[in-house]
PDB file of C-alpha atoms in Angstrom:
ATOM      1  CA  ASP A  29     151.702 -40.218   6.181  1.00 57.00           C
ATOM      2  CA  GLY A  30     152.105 -43.925   5.501  1.00 65.00           C
ATOM      3  CA  GLY A  31     152.504 -46.173   8.450  1.00 94.00           C
ATOM      4  CA  ILE A  32     151.062 -48.387  11.116  1.00 97.00           C
ATOM      5  CA  THR A  33     148.963 -46.958  13.902  1.00 96.00           C
ATOM      6  CA  GLN A  34     147.959 -48.595  17.150  1.00 96.00           C
ATOM      7  CA  SER A  35     145.482 -47.259  19.619  1.00 89.00           C
ATOM      8  CA  PRO A  36     145.303 -46.560  22.397  1.00 90.00           C
ATOM      9  CA  LYS A  37     148.891 -46.090  23.577  1.00 92.00           C
ATOM     10  CA  TYR A  38     147.993 -47.052  27.151  1.00 94.00           C
ATOM     11  CA  LEU A  39     145.016 -49.154  28.203  1.00 94.00           C
ATOM     12  CA  PHE A  40     143.781 -50.099  31.635  1.00 93.00           C
ATOM     13  CA  ARG A  41     141.146 -52.751  32.218  1.00 90.00           C
ATOM     14  CA  LYS A  42     139.677 -54.634  35.128  1.00 90.00           C
ATOM     15  CA  GLU A  43     140.293 -58.337  35.428  1.00 89.00           C
ATOM     16  CA  GLY A  44     137.648 -60.404  33.665  1.00 88.00           C
ATOM     17  CA  GLN A  45     136.907 -57.850  30.945  1.00 91.00           C
ATOM     18  CA  ASN A  46     137.580 -58.405  27.266  1.00 93.00           C
ATOM     19  CA  VAL A  47     139.506 -55.637  25.537  1.00 94.00           C
ATOM     20  CA  THR A  48     140.181 -54.937  21.855  1.00 95.00           C
ATOM     21  CA  LEU A  49     143.403 -53.370  20.599  1.00 96.00           C
ATOM     22  CA  SER A  50     143.377 -51.560  17.299  1.00 96.00           C
ATOM     23  CA  CYS A  51     145.930 -51.875  14.495  1.00 97.00           C
ATOM     24  CA  GLU A  52     145.586 -50.014  11.200  1.00 98.00           C
ATOM     25  CA  GLN A  53     147.999 -49.734   8.260  1.00 98.00           C
ATOM     26  CA  ASN A  54     147.874 -47.691   5.082  1.00 97.00           C
ATOM     27  CA  LEU A  55     150.901 -49.304   3.456  1.00 96.00           C
ATOM     28  CA  ASN A  56     148.807 -51.653   1.290  1.00 96.00           C
ATOM     29  CA  HIS A  57     150.481 -54.614   2.973  1.00 97.00           C
ATOM     30  CA  ASP A  58     148.876 -58.036   2.688  1.00 97.00           C
ATOM     31  CA  ALA A  59     150.363 -59.561   5.853  1.00 96.00           C
ATOM     32  CA  MET A  60     149.781 -58.391   9.426  1.00 97.00           C
ATOM     33  CA  TYR A  61     150.972 -59.660  12.791  1.00 97.00           C
ATOM     34  CA  TRP A  62     150.391 -59.326  16.526  1.00 98.00           C
ATOM     35  CA  TYR A  63     153.158 -59.795  19.091  1.00 98.00           C
ATOM     36  CA  ARG A  64     153.355 -59.687  22.844  1.00 97.00           C
ATOM     37  CA  GLN A  65     156.401 -58.441  24.761  1.00 97.00           C
ATOM     38  CA  ASP A  66     156.955 -58.981  28.476  1.00 95.00           C
ATOM     39  CA  PRO A  67     159.577 -56.994  30.408  1.00 90.00           C
ATOM     40  CA  GLY A  68     163.143 -57.971  29.566  1.00 87.00           C
ATOM     41  CA  GLN A  69     162.073 -60.434  26.906  1.00 90.00           C
ATOM     42  CA  GLY A  70     161.801 -60.695  23.149  1.00 92.00           C
ATOM     43  CA  LEU A  71     158.603 -60.585  21.127  1.00 96.00           C
ATOM     44  CA  ARG A  72     156.332 -63.588  20.876  1.00 96.00           C
ATOM     45  CA  LEU A  73     153.936 -64.134  17.990  1.00 95.00           C
ATOM     46  CA  ILE A  74     150.232 -64.255  18.905  1.00 97.00           C
ATOM     47  CA  TYR A  75     148.464 -64.346  15.529  1.00 97.00           C
ATOM     48  CA  TYR A  76     149.312 -63.500  11.949  1.00 96.00           C
ATOM     49  CA  SER A  77     147.344 -62.975   8.764  1.00 96.00           C
ATOM     50  CA  GLN A  78     148.669 -63.485   5.258  1.00 95.00           C
ATOM     51  CA  ILE A  79     145.645 -62.021   3.523  1.00 95.00           C
ATOM     52  CA  VAL A  80     142.164 -60.663   4.175  1.00 96.00           C
ATOM     53  CA  ASN A  81     139.735 -63.147   5.779  1.00 95.00           C
ATOM     54  CA  ASP A  82     142.576 -65.487   6.728  1.00 95.00           C
ATOM     55  CA  PHE A  83     144.673 -65.775   9.896  1.00 96.00           C
ATOM     56  CA  GLN A  84     146.779 -68.349  11.719  1.00 95.00           C
ATOM     57  CA  LYS A  85     147.735 -68.929  15.325  1.00 95.00           C
ATOM     58  CA  GLY A  86     151.183 -68.026  16.439  1.00 94.00           C
ATOM     59  CA  ASP A  87     153.050 -69.451  19.403  1.00 93.00           C
ATOM     60  CA  ILE A  88     150.879 -67.991  22.175  1.00 96.00           C
ATOM     61  CA  ALA A  89     147.342 -67.666  20.735  1.00 96.00           C
ATOM     62  CA  GLU A  90     145.459 -68.978  23.777  1.00 96.00           C
ATOM     63  CA  GLY A  91     143.217 -66.322  25.301  1.00 96.00           C
ATOM     64  CA  TYR A  92     143.362 -64.069  22.231  1.00 97.00           C
ATOM     65  CA  SER A  93     141.219 -63.664  19.126  1.00 97.00           C
ATOM     66  CA  VAL A  94     141.603 -61.685  15.893  1.00 98.00           C
ATOM     67  CA  SER A  95     139.700 -60.797  12.748  1.00 97.00           C
ATOM     68  CA  ARG A  96     140.837 -59.632   9.307  1.00 98.00           C
ATOM     69  CA  GLU A  97     137.788 -58.270   7.537  1.00 97.00           C
ATOM     70  CA  LYS A  98     139.676 -55.443   5.827  1.00 97.00           C
ATOM     71  CA  LYS A  99     143.180 -55.291   4.398  1.00 97.00           C
ATOM     72  CA  GLU A 100     143.991 -52.221   6.493  1.00 97.00           C
ATOM     73  CA  SER A 101     142.828 -53.493   9.871  1.00 98.00           C
ATOM     74  CA  PHE A 102     143.795 -56.366  12.177  1.00 98.00           C
ATOM     75  CA  PRO A 103     142.210 -55.909  15.633  1.00 98.00           C
ATOM     76  CA  LEU A 104     143.264 -58.087  18.563  1.00 97.00           C
ATOM     77  CA  THR A 105     140.878 -59.019  21.374  1.00 97.00           C
ATOM     78  CA  VAL A 106     142.391 -59.996  24.686  1.00 95.00           C
ATOM     79  CA  THR A 107     139.766 -62.178  26.328  1.00 93.00           C
ATOM     80  CA  SER A 108     139.173 -62.936  29.985  1.00 88.00           C
ATOM     81  CA  ALA A 109     140.634 -66.396  29.306  1.00 87.00           C
ATOM     82  CA  GLN A 110     144.127 -64.888  28.939  1.00 88.00           C
ATOM     83  CA  LYS A 111     145.713 -65.543  32.321  1.00 88.00           C
ATOM     84  CA  ASN A 112     148.401 -62.855  32.287  1.00 91.00           C
ATOM     85  CA  PRO A 113     147.231 -60.139  29.890  1.00 93.00           C
ATOM     86  CA  THR A 114     149.351 -57.280  31.230  1.00 95.00           C
ATOM     87  CA  ALA A 115     152.028 -56.724  28.571  1.00 96.00           C
ATOM     88  CA  PHE A 116     153.217 -54.545  25.699  1.00 97.00           C
ATOM     89  CA  TYR A 117     151.419 -55.435  22.457  1.00 98.00           C
ATOM     90  CA  LEU A 118     152.962 -54.708  19.074  1.00 98.00           C
ATOM     91  CA  CYS A 119     151.392 -54.906  15.643  1.00 98.00           C
ATOM     92  CA  ALA A 120     153.378 -55.279  12.416  1.00 97.00           C
ATOM     93  CA  SER A 121     152.775 -55.579   8.701  1.00 97.00           C
ATOM     94  CA  SER A 122     154.691 -56.643   5.601  1.00 96.00           C
ATOM     95  CA  VAL A 123     154.123 -56.637   1.850  1.00 96.00           C
ATOM     96  CA  SER A 124     153.735 -60.404   1.978  1.00 93.00           C
ATOM     97  CA  ILE A 125     154.378 -63.093   4.573  1.00 91.00           C
ATOM     98  CA  ASN A 126     158.101 -63.460   3.803  1.00 87.00           C
ATOM     99  CA  ASN A 127     158.980 -59.811   3.395  1.00 92.00           C
ATOM    100  CA  GLU A 128     160.397 -57.237   5.798  1.00 94.00           C
ATOM    101  CA  GLN A 129     158.148 -56.441   8.764  1.00 96.00           C
ATOM    102  CA  PHE A 130     157.414 -52.921   9.978  1.00 97.00           C
ATOM    103  CA  PHE A 131     156.075 -52.208  13.442  1.00 97.00           C
ATOM    104  CA  GLY A 132     153.556 -49.874  14.986  1.00 97.00           C
ATOM    105  CA  PRO A 133     154.281 -47.942  18.207  1.00 96.00           C
ATOM    106  CA  GLY A 134     152.598 -50.495  20.472  1.00 96.00           C
ATOM    107  CA  THR A 135     149.899 -50.540  23.158  1.00 97.00           C
ATOM    108  CA  ARG A 136     150.710 -51.047  26.840  1.00 96.00           C
ATOM    109  CA  LEU A 137     147.883 -53.001  28.445  1.00 96.00           C
ATOM    110  CA  THR A 138     147.546 -53.144  32.209  1.00 95.00           C
ATOM    111  CA  VAL A 139     144.907 -55.351  33.777  1.00 91.00           C
ATOM    112  CA  LEU A 140     144.091 -54.380  37.332  1.00 87.00           C
TER     113      LEU A 140
ATOM    114  CA  GLY B  21     160.267 -74.764  16.581  1.00 87.00           C
ATOM    115  CA  ILE B  22     163.301 -72.763  15.599  1.00 92.00           C
ATOM    116  CA  GLN B  23     165.525 -71.425  18.381  1.00 95.00           C
ATOM    117  CA  VAL B  24     167.139 -67.972  18.199  1.00 97.00           C
ATOM    118  CA  GLU B  25     169.965 -67.076  20.555  1.00 97.00           C
ATOM    119  CA  GLN B  26     171.496 -63.625  20.849  1.00 98.00           C
ATOM    120  CA  SER B  27     174.771 -62.781  22.507  1.00 97.00           C
ATOM    121  CA  PRO B  28     175.891 -61.108  24.590  1.00 98.00           C
ATOM    122  CA  PRO B  29     172.730 -60.427  26.615  1.00 97.00           C
ATOM    123  CA  ASP B  30     174.179 -57.160  27.916  1.00 97.00           C
ATOM    124  CA  LEU B  31     176.921 -54.913  26.605  1.00 97.00           C
ATOM    125  CA  ILE B  32     178.332 -51.726  28.102  1.00 97.00           C
ATOM    126  CA  LEU B  33     180.579 -49.548  25.964  1.00 96.00           C
ATOM    127  CA  GLN B  34     182.308 -46.224  26.138  1.00 97.00           C
ATOM    128  CA  GLU B  35     181.268 -43.750  23.462  1.00 97.00           C
ATOM    129  CA  GLY B  36     183.380 -44.229  20.359  1.00 97.00           C
ATOM    130  CA  ALA B  37     183.958 -47.950  20.851  1.00 98.00           C
ATOM    131  CA  ASN B  38     183.025 -50.647  18.333  1.00 97.00           C
ATOM    132  CA  SER B  39     180.872 -53.699  19.052  1.00 96.00           C
ATOM    133  CA  THR B  40     179.644 -56.933  17.488  1.00 98.00           C
ATOM    134  CA  LEU B  41     176.294 -58.520  18.324  1.00 98.00           C
ATOM    135  CA  ARG B  42     175.594 -62.097  17.346  1.00 98.00           C
ATOM    136  CA  CYS B  43     172.440 -64.018  16.431  1.00 98.00           C
ATOM    137  CA  ASN B  44     172.491 -67.820  16.118  1.00 98.00           C
ATOM    138  CA  PHE B  45     169.512 -69.774  14.802  1.00 97.00           C
ATOM    139  CA  SER B  46     168.828 -73.491  14.848  1.00 96.00           C
ATOM    140  CA  ASP B  47     167.264 -74.094  11.424  1.00 93.00           C
ATOM    141  CA  SER B  48     167.167 -72.790   7.875  1.00 91.00           C
ATOM    142  CA  VAL B  49     165.525 -69.403   7.496  1.00 92.00           C
ATOM    143  CA  ASN B  50     164.360 -67.394   4.528  1.00 89.00           C
ATOM    144  CA  ASN B  51     164.095 -64.071   6.314  1.00 93.00           C
ATOM    145  CA  LEU B  52     166.220 -62.361   8.967  1.00 97.00           C
ATOM    146  CA  GLN B  53     165.847 -58.871  10.367  1.00 98.00           C
ATOM    147  CA  TRP B  54     167.715 -56.759  12.910  1.00 98.00           C
ATOM    148  CA  PHE B  55     165.796 -54.205  14.973  1.00 98.00           C
ATOM    149  CA  HIS B  56     166.645 -51.543  17.532  1.00 98.00           C
ATOM    150  CA  GLN B  57     164.046 -50.980  20.239  1.00 96.00           C
ATOM    151  CA  ASN B  58     164.176 -47.465  21.617  1.00 91.00           C
ATOM    152  CA  PRO B  59     163.323 -46.511  25.229  1.00 87.00           C
ATOM    153  CA  TRP B  60     159.689 -45.859  24.231  1.00 89.00           C
ATOM    154  CA  GLY B  61     159.293 -49.368  22.877  1.00 93.00           C
ATOM    155  CA  GLN B  62     159.292 -48.543  19.165  1.00 93.00           C
ATOM    156  CA  LEU B  63     160.998 -51.153  16.994  1.00 96.00           C
ATOM    157  CA  ILE B  64     163.173 -49.536  14.354  1.00 96.00           C
ATOM    158  CA  ASN B  65     164.196 -51.551  11.312  1.00 97.00           C
ATOM    159  CA  LEU B  66     167.945 -51.774  10.895  1.00 98.00           C
ATOM    160  CA  PHE B  67     168.493 -54.500   8.323  1.00 98.00           C
ATOM    161  CA  TYR B  68     166.548 -57.049   6.319  1.00 97.00           C
ATOM    162  CA  ILE B  69     169.347 -59.516   5.600  1.00 96.00           C
ATOM    163  CA  PRO B  70     168.512 -63.184   4.890  1.00 94.00           C
ATOM    164  CA  SER B  71     172.055 -63.567   3.522  1.00 94.00           C
ATOM    165  CA  GLY B  72     175.108 -61.523   2.620  1.00 97.00           C
ATOM    166  CA  THR B  73     176.391 -58.216   3.943  1.00 98.00           C
ATOM    167  CA  LYS B  74     174.786 -54.783   4.146  1.00 98.00           C
ATOM    168  CA  GLN B  75     175.963 -51.458   5.483  1.00 98.00           C
ATOM    169  CA  ASN B  76     174.109 -48.362   6.601  1.00 97.00           C
ATOM    170  CA  GLY B  77     176.320 -45.624   7.989  1.00 97.00           C
ATOM    171  CA  ARG B  78     178.019 -46.800  11.172  1.00 97.00           C
ATOM    172  CA  LEU B  79     176.057 -50.039  11.190  1.00 98.00           C
ATOM    173  CA  SER B  80     176.624 -53.124   9.128  1.00 98.00           C
ATOM    174  CA  ALA B  81     175.318 -56.675   9.194  1.00 98.00           C
ATOM    175  CA  THR B  82     176.383 -60.035   7.828  1.00 98.00           C
ATOM    176  CA  THR B  83     174.301 -63.206   7.620  1.00 97.00           C
ATOM    177  CA  VAL B  84     175.897 -66.575   6.856  1.00 97.00           C
ATOM    178  CA  ALA B  85     172.786 -68.640   6.273  1.00 93.00           C
ATOM    179  CA  THR B  86     174.633 -71.919   5.691  1.00 94.00           C
ATOM    180  CA  GLU B  87     176.235 -71.611   9.145  1.00 96.00           C
ATOM    181  CA  ARG B  88     173.075 -70.243  10.764  1.00 97.00           C
ATOM    182  CA  TYR B  89     174.274 -66.991  12.233  1.00 98.00           C
ATOM    183  CA  SER B  90     174.133 -63.271  11.704  1.00 98.00           C
ATOM    184  CA  LEU B  91     176.317 -60.472  13.064  1.00 98.00           C
ATOM    185  CA  LEU B  92     175.490 -56.819  13.647  1.00 98.00           C
ATOM    186  CA  TYR B  93     178.448 -54.423  13.792  1.00 98.00           C
ATOM    187  CA  ILE B  94     178.226 -51.006  15.402  1.00 97.00           C
ATOM    188  CA  SER B  95     181.207 -48.743  14.888  1.00 97.00           C
ATOM    189  CA  SER B  96     182.065 -45.511  16.723  1.00 97.00           C
ATOM    190  CA  SER B  97     179.143 -46.014  19.082  1.00 97.00           C
ATOM    191  CA  GLN B  98     177.107 -43.047  20.321  1.00 96.00           C
ATOM    192  CA  THR B  99     174.888 -42.677  23.375  1.00 95.00           C
ATOM    193  CA  THR B 100     171.868 -42.703  21.060  1.00 94.00           C
ATOM    194  CA  ASP B 101     172.771 -46.257  20.058  1.00 96.00           C
ATOM    195  CA  SER B 102     171.709 -47.411  23.512  1.00 95.00           C
ATOM    196  CA  GLY B 103     168.706 -49.706  23.678  1.00 95.00           C
ATOM    197  CA  VAL B 104     167.816 -53.295  22.919  1.00 97.00           C
ATOM    198  CA  TYR B 105     168.820 -54.945  19.650  1.00 98.00           C
ATOM    199  CA  PHE B 106     166.705 -57.833  18.407  1.00 98.00           C
ATOM    200  CA  CYS B 107     167.251 -60.418  15.746  1.00 97.00           C
ATOM    201  CA  ALA B 108     164.139 -62.011  14.203  1.00 97.00           C
ATOM    202  CA  VAL B 109     163.925 -64.910  11.768  1.00 96.00           C
ATOM    203  CA  LYS B 110     161.252 -66.520   9.657  1.00 93.00           C
ATOM    204  CA  THR B 111     161.072 -70.019   8.274  1.00 86.00           C
ATOM    205  CA  ASN B 112     159.119 -71.190   5.237  1.00 77.00           C
ATOM    206  CA  ALA B 113     156.040 -71.545   7.441  1.00 76.00           C
ATOM    207  CA  GLY B 114     155.906 -67.749   7.758  1.00 79.00           C
ATOM    208  CA  LYS B 115     156.117 -67.642  11.555  1.00 86.00           C
ATOM    209  CA  SER B 116     158.483 -65.122  13.130  1.00 91.00           C
ATOM    210  CA  THR B 117     160.752 -65.962  16.031  1.00 94.00           C
ATOM    211  CA  PHE B 118     162.621 -63.293  17.962  1.00 96.00           C
ATOM    212  CA  GLY B 119     165.705 -63.657  20.093  1.00 96.00           C
ATOM    213  CA  ASP B 120     165.734 -62.285  23.639  1.00 95.00           C
ATOM    214  CA  GLY B 121     167.812 -59.312  22.560  1.00 97.00           C
ATOM    215  CA  THR B 122     171.082 -57.638  23.456  1.00 97.00           C
ATOM    216  CA  THR B 123     170.824 -54.630  25.754  1.00 97.00           C
ATOM    217  CA  LEU B 124     173.431 -52.064  24.744  1.00 97.00           C
ATOM    218  CA  THR B 125     174.434 -49.195  27.009  1.00 96.00           C
ATOM    219  CA  VAL B 126     176.781 -46.570  25.584  1.00 96.00           C
ATOM    220  CA  LYS B 127     178.319 -44.292  28.208  1.00 96.00           C
ATOM    221  CA  PRO B 128     179.483 -40.762  27.415  1.00 95.00           C
TER     222      PRO B 128
END
């Protein structure tokens, strides 16, 4: 099946630990995105990538890092520098940067 | 950056009623999407509509780019329409901005 997968669905970590969230797509899309959603709010852009080996900061990049070594994969690392990491994280992709975005199912991260 | 405002923030309807959700944005955009977020958090694409009018079953959407707004119409609402509806825009820079959403509750 074609689509976007995120793993794991739920993730628990202790404060001070880095954690990496996975996002994979088999849609042959060039652009990929990471968003954060807090309860009762809209999505906020963390990082986005227009093409392999290239990425740009979004509106709330502090405390996060990404890589784009393969077209299919765009992992997000939540570092210990992120002050409030507990949130719902959503990954998306699109054919190119200005085309329609499609979303994965999300990962709920809880930092204890 | 661009501001996106959705109204109303909350809407409660009786099954079978019609509704209109609005999305206002503060600058020119070259991309606008409407999404429905289900209770499990999945974002479902409803419309990709940078301008003009589209219809899909009981749902339709209109974007008037020159006046910087978009409308989502839901007719003959069903309980399964409940959830949060988001509008998202993109400018030439490629960054996406989401509104805070409209929470729709459809009662049987």
